[in-house]
PDB file of C-alpha atoms and ligand atoms in Angstrom:
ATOM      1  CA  UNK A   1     182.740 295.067 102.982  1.00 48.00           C
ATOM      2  CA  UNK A   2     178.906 295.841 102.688  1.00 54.00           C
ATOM      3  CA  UNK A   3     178.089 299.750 102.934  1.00 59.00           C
ATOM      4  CA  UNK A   4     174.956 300.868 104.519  1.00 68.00           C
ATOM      5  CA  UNK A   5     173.421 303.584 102.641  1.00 71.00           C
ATOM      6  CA  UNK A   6     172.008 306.503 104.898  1.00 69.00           C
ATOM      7  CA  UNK A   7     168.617 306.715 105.835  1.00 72.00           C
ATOM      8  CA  UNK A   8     167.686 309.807 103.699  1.00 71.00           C
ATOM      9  CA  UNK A   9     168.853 307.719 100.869  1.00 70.00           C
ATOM     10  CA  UNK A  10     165.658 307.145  98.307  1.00 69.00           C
ATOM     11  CA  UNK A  11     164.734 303.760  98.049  1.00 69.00           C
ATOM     12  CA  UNK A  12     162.387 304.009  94.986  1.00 60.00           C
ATOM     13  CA  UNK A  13     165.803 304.647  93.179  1.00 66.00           C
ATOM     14  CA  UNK A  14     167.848 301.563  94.931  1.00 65.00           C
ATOM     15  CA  UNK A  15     166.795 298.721  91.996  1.00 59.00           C
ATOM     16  CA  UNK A  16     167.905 301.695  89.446  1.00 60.00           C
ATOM     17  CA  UNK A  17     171.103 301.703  91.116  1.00 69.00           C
ATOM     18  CA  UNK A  18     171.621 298.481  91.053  1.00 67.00           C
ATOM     19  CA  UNK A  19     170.418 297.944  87.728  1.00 60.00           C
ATOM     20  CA  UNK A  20     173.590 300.612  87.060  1.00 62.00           C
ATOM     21  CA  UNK A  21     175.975 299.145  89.137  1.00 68.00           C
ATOM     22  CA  UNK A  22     175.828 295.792  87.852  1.00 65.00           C
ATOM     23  CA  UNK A  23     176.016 297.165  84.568  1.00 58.00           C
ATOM     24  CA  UNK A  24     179.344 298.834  85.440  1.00 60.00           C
ATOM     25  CA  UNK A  25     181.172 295.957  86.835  1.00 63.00           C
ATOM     26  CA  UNK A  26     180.258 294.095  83.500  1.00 58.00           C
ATOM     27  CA  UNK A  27     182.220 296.511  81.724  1.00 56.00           C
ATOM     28  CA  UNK A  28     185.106 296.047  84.608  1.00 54.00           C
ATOM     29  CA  UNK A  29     184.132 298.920  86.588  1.00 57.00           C
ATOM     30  CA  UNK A  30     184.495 297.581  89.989  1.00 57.00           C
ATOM     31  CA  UNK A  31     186.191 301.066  91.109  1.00 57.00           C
ATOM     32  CA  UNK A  32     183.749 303.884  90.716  1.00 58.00           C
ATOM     33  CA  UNK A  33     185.356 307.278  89.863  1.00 47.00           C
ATOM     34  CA  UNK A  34     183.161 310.237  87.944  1.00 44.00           C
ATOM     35  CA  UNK A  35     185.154 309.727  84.524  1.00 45.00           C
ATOM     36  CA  UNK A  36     184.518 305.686  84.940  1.00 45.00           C
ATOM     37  CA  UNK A  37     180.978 306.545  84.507  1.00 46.00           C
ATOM     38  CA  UNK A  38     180.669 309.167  81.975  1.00 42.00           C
ATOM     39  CA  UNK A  39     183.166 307.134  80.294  1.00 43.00           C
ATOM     40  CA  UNK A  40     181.016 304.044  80.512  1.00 43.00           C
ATOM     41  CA  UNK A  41     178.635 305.171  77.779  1.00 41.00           C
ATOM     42  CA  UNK A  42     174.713 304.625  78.001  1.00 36.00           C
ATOM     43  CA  UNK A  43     173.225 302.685  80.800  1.00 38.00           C
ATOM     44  CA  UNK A  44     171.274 299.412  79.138  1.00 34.00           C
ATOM     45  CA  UNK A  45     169.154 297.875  81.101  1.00 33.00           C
ATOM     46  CA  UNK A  46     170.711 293.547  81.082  1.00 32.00           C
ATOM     47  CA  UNK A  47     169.212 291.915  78.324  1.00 32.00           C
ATOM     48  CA  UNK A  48     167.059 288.689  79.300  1.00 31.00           C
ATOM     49  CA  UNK A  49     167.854 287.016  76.320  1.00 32.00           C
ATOM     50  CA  UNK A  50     171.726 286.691  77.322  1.00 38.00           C
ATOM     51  CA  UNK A  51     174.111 284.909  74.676  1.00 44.00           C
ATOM     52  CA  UNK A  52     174.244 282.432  77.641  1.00 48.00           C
ATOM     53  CA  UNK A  53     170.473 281.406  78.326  1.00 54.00           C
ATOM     54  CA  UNK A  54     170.136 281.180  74.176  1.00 69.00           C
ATOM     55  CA  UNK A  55     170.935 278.458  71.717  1.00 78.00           C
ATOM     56  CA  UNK A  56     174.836 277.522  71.373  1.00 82.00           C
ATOM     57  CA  UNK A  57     175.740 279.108  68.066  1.00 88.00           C
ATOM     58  CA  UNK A  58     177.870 276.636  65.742  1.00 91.00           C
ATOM     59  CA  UNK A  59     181.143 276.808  64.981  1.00 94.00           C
ATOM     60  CA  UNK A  60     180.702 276.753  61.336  1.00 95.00           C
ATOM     61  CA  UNK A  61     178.605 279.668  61.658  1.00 96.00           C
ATOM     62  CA  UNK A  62     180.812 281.743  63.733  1.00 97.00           C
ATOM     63  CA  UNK A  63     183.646 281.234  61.795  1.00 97.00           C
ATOM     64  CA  UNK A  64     182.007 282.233  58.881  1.00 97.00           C
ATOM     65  CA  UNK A  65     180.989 285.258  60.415  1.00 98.00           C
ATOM     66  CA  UNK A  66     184.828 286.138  60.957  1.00 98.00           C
ATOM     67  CA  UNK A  67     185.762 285.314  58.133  1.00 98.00           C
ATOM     68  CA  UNK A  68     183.402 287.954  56.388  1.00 98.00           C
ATOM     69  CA  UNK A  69     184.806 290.353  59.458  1.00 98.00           C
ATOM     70  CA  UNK A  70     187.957 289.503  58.605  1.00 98.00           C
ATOM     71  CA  UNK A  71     187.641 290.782  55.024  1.00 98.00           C
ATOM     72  CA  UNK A  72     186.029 293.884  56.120  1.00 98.00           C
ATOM     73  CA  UNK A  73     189.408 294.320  58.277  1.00 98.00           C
ATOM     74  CA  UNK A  74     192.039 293.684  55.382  1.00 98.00           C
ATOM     75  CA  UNK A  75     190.307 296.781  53.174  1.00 98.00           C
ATOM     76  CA  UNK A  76     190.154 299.022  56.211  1.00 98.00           C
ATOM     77  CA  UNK A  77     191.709 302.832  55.791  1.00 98.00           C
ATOM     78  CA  UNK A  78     190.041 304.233  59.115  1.00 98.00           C
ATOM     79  CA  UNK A  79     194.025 305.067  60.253  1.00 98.00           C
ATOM     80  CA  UNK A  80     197.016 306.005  59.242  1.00 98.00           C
ATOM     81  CA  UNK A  81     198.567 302.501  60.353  1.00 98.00           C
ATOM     82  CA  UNK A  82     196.964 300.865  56.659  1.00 98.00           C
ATOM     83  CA  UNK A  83     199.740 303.244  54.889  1.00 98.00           C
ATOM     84  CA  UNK A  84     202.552 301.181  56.735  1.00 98.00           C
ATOM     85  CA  UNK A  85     201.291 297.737  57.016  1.00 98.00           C
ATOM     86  CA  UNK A  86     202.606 294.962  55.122  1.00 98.00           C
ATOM     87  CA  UNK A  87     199.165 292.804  56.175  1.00 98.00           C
ATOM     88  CA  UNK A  88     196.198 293.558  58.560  1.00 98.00           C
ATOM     89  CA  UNK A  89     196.999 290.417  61.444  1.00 98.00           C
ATOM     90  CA  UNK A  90     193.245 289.893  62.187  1.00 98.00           C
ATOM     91  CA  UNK A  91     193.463 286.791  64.713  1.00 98.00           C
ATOM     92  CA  UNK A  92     194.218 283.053  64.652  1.00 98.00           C
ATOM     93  CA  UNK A  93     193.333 280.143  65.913  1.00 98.00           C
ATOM     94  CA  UNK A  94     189.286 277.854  67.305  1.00 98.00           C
ATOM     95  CA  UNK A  95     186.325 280.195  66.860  1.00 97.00           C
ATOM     96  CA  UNK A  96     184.855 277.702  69.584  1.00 97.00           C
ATOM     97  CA  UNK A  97     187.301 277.983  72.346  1.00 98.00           C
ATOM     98  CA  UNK A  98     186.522 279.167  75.952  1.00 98.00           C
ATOM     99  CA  UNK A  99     189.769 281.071  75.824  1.00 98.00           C
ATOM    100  CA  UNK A 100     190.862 284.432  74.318  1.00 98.00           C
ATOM    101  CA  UNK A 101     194.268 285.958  74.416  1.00 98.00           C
ATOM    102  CA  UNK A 102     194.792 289.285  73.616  1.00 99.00           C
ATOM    103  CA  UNK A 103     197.661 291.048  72.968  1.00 98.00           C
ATOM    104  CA  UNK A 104     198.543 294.529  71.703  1.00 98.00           C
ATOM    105  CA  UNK A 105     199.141 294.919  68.201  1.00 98.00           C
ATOM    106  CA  UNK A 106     201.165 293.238  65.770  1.00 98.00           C
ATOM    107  CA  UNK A 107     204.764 293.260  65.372  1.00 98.00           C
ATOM    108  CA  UNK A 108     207.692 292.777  62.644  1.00 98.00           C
ATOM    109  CA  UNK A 109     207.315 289.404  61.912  1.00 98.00           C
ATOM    110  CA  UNK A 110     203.222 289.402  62.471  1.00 98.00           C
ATOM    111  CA  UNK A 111     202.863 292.603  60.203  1.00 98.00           C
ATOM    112  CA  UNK A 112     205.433 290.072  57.443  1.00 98.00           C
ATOM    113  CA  UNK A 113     203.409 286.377  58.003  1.00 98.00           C
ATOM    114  CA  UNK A 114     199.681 287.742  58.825  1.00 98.00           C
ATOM    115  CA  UNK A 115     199.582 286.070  62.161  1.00 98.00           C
ATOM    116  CA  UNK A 116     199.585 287.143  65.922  1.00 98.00           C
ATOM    117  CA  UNK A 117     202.347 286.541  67.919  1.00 98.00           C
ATOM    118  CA  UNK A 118     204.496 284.772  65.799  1.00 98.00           C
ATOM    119  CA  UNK A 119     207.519 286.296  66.552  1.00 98.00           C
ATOM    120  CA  UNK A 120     210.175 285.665  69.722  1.00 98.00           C
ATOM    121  CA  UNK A 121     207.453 286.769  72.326  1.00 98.00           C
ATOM    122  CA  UNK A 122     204.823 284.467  70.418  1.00 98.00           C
ATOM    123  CA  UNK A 123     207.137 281.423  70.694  1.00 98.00           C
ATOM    124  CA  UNK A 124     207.211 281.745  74.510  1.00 98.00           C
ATOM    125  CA  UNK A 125     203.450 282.411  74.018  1.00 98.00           C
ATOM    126  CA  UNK A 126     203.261 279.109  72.328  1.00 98.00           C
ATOM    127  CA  UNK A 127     205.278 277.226  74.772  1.00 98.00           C
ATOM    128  CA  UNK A 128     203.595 278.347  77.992  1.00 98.00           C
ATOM    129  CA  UNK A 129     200.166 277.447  76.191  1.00 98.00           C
ATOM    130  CA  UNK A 130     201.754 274.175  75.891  1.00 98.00           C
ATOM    131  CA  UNK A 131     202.675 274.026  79.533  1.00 98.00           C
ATOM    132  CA  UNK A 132     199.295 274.329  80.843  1.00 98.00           C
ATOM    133  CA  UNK A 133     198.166 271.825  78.190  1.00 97.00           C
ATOM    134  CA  UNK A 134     196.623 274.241  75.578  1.00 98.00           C
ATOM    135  CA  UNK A 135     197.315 273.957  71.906  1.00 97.00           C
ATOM    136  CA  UNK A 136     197.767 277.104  70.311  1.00 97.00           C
ATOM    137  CA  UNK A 137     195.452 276.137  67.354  1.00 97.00           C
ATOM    138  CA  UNK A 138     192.905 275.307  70.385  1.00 97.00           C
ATOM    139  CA  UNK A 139     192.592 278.807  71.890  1.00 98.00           C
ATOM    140  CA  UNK A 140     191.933 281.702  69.743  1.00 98.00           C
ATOM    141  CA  UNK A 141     194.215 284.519  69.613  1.00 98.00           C
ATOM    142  CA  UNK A 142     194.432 288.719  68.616  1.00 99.00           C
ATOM    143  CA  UNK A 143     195.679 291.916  69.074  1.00 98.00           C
ATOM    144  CA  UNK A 144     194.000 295.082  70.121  1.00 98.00           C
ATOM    145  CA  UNK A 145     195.424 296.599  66.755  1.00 98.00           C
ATOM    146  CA  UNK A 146     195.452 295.088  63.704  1.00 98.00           C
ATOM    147  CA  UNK A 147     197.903 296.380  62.136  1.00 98.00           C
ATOM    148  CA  UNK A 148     201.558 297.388  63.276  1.00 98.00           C
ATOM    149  CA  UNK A 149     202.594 300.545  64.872  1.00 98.00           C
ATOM    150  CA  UNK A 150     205.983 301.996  62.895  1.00 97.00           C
ATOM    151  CA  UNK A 151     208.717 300.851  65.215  1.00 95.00           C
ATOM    152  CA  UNK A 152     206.491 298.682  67.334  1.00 94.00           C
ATOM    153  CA  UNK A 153     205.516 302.061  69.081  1.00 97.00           C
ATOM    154  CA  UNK A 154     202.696 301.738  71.947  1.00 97.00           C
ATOM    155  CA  UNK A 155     199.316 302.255  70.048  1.00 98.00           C
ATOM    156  CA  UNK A 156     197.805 306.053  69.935  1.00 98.00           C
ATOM    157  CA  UNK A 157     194.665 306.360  71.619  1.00 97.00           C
ATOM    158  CA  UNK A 158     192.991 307.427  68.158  1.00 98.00           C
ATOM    159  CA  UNK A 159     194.668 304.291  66.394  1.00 98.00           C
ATOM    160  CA  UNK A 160     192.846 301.986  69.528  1.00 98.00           C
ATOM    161  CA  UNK A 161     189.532 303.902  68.976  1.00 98.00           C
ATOM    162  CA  UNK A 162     189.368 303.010  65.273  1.00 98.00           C
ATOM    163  CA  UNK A 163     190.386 299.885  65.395  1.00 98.00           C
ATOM    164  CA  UNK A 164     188.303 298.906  68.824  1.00 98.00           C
ATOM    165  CA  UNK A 165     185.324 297.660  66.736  1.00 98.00           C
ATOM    166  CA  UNK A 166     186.973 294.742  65.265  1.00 98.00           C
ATOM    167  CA  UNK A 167     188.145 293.485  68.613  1.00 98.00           C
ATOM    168  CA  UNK A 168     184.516 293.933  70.326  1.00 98.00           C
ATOM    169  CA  UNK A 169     182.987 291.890  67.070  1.00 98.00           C
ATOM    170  CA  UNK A 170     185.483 288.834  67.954  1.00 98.00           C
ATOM    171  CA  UNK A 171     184.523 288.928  71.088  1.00 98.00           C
ATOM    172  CA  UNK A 172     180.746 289.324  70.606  1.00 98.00           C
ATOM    173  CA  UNK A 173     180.695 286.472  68.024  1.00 98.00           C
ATOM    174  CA  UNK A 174     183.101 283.996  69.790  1.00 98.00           C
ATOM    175  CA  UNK A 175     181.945 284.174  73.290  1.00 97.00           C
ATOM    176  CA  UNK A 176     184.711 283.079  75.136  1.00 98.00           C
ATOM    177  CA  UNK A 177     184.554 282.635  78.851  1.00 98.00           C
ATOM    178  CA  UNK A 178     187.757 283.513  79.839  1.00 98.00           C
ATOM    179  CA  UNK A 179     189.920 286.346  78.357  1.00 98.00           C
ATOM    180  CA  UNK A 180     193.512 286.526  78.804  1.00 98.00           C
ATOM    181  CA  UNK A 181     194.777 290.167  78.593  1.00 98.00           C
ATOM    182  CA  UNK A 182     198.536 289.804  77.612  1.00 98.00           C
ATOM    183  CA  UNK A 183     200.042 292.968  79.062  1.00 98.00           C
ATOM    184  CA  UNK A 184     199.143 296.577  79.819  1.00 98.00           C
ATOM    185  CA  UNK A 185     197.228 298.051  76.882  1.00 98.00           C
ATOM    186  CA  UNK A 186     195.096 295.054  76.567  1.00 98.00           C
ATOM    187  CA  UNK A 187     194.235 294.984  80.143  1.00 98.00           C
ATOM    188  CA  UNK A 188     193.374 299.018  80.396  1.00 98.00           C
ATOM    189  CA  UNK A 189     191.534 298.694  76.909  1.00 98.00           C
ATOM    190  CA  UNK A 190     189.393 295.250  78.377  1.00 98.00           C
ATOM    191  CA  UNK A 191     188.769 296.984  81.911  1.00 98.00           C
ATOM    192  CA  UNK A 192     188.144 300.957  80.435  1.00 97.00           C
ATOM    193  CA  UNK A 193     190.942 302.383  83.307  1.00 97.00           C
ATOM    194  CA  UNK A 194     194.607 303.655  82.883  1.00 97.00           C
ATOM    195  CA  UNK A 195     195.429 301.619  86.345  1.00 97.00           C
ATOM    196  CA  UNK A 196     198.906 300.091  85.886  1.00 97.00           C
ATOM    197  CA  UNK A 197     199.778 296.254  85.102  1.00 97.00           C
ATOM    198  CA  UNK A 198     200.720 295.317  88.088  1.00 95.00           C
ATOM    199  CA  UNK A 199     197.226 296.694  89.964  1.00 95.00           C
ATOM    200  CA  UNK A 200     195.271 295.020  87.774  1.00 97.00           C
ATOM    201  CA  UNK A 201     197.087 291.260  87.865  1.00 96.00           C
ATOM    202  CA  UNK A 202     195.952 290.824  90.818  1.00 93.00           C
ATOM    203  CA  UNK A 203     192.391 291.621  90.936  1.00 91.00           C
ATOM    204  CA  UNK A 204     189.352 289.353  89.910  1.00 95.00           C
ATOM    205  CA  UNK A 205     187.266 291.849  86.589  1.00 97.00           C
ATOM    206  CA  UNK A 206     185.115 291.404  83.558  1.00 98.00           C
ATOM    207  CA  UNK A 207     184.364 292.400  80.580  1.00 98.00           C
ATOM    208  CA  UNK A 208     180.598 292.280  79.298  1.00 97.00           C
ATOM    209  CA  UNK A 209     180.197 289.344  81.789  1.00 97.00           C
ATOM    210  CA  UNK A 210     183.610 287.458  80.507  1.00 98.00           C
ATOM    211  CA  UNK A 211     185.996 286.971  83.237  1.00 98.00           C
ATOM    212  CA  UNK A 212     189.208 288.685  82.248  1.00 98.00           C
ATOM    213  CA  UNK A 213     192.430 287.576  83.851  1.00 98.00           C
ATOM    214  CA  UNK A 214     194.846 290.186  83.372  1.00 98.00           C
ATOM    215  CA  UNK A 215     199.280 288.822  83.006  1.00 98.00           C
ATOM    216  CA  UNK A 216     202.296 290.464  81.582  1.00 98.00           C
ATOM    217  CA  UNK A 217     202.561 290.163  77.945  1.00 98.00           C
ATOM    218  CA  UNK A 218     205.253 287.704  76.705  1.00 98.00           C
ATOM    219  CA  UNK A 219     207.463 290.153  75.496  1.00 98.00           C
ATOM    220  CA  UNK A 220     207.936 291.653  78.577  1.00 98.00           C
ATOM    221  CA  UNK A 221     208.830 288.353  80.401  1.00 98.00           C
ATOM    222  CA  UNK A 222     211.801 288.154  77.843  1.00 98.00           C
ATOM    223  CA  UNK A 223     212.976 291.546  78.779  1.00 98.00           C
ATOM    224  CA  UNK A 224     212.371 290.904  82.527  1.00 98.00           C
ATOM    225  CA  UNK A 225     213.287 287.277  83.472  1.00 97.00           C
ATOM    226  CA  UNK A 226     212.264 288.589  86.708  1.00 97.00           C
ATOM    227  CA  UNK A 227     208.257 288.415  86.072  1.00 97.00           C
ATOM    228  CA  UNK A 228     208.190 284.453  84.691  1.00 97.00           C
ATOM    229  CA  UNK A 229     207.818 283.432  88.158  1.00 98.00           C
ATOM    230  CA  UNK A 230     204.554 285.263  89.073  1.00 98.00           C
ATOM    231  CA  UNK A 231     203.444 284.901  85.164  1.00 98.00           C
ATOM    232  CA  UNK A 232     203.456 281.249  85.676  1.00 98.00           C
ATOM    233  CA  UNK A 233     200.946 281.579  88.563  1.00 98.00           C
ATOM    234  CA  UNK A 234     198.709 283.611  86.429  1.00 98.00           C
ATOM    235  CA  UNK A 235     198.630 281.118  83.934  1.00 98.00           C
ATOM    236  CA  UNK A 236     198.393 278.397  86.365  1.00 98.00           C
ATOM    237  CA  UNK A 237     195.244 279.817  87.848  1.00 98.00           C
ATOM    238  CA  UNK A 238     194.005 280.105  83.912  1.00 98.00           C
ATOM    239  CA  UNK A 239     194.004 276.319  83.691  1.00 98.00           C
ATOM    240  CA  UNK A 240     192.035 275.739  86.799  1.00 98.00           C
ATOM    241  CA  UNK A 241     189.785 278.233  85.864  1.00 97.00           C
ATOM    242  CA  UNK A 242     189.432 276.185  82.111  1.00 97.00           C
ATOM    243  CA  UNK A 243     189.153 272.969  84.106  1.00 96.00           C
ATOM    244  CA  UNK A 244     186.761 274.509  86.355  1.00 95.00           C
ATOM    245  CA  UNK A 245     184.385 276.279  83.125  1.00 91.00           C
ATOM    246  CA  UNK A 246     181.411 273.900  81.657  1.00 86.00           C
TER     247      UNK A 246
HETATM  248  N1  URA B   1     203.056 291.476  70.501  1.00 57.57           N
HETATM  249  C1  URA B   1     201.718 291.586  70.511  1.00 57.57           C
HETATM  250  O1  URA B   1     201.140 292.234  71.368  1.00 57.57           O
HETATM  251  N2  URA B   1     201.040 290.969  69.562  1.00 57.57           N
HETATM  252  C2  URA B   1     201.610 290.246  68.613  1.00 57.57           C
HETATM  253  O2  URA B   1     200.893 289.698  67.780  1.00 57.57           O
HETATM  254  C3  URA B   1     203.009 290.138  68.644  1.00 57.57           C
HETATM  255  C4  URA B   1     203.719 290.757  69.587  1.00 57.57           C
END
């Protein structure tokens, strides 16, 4: 619904505003509360020379740029999680993919083989990729954290803050054009808001310009049968948006 702004309202301030606003819903903001937007860090004005309107970097290039990321990632101390990990899980799968899946941080038997979502909730992963006619080696996939949580605890706010810089260099240098936010901690981390899972499945966001469709994570369809009915619609609507995406 379009608001009309009141008449005392100073227009030499409206493109400003705009500027502002648009900026905000890049980051996800589509809800504006007073912490959204001293939480939303310092206002940029769009760059002109967007990733999209330059030259299409190659693959070869990108994934050479991860792979130097990567090794900057498997000597990291910044938290306490490098005392307990077996390996840092960094991310898997083609640097030149229009999709990204995100999950939340590695478990048991990703902290053991080095790889995301390996484990029961990344075979179901794997198969529903399947049914929508992605291969997993096709799509690229990650974790907020890279490296496991003792007991496969939720990640600590400090462990996501030090950590959060690997995730936004993935994204940065594979430009996807669809993320896939498995679960609640990926979602609130993409979208900058502690609304719950099942607010945010259903609404349409972005993240620096990337649509972001928001689903349960796969663990949490094994524990709850219950949610593989409307999880199938989410990823249904993820292959007609991949159909529908140059
Ligand atoms: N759960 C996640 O969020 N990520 C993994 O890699 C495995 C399980």
């Amino acid at each position: 619904m379009k608001k009309e702004l009141p008449s005392s309202f100073p227009q030499e301030i409206l493109p400003d505003l705009i500027s502002y606003l648009k900026h905000l819903e890049g980051k996800g903001i589509r809800s504006l509360y007073l912490d959204d937007i001293e939480e939303s860090g310092p206002f940029e004005q769009p760059s002109s020379t967007s990733a999209e309107g330059g030259e299409p970097v190659p693959v070869t290039a990108i994934r050479k740029d991860l792979a130097e990321l990567e090794e900057g990632v498997r000597a990291c101390t910044d938290c306490p999680l490098h005392e307990t990990r077996t390996q840092v899980v960094f991310g898997v799968g083609n640097p030149g993919t229009k999709v990204m899946f995100i999950g939340e941080a590695p478990g048991r038997d990703e902290d053991l083989q080095g790889e995301p979502f390996v484990g029961r909730a990344g075979q179901l992963l794997t198969k529903i990729l399947e049914a929508i006619d992605q291969k997993r080696e096709n799509v690229y996939i990650t974790n907020i954290l890279k490296c496991r949580p003792p007991d496969n605890r939720d990640p600590q706010e400090s462990e996501v803050r030090c950590c959060e810089k690997y995730l936004i260099s993935q994204i940065e240098l594979i430009q996807p054009k669809l993320i896939c936010a498995l679960g609640r901690i990926a979602a609130q981390w993409l979208l900058q808001t502690k609304a719950p899972l099942g607010t945010l499945r259903t609404g349409e966001y972005y993240y620096q310009g990337i649509r972001v469709l928001v689903t349960y994570h796969p663990a949490a369809l094994l524990r709850n049968p219950q949610f593989k009915r409307p999880a199938w619609e989410d990823f249904k609507k993820l292959k007609a948006m991949l159909e529908a995406s140059p």
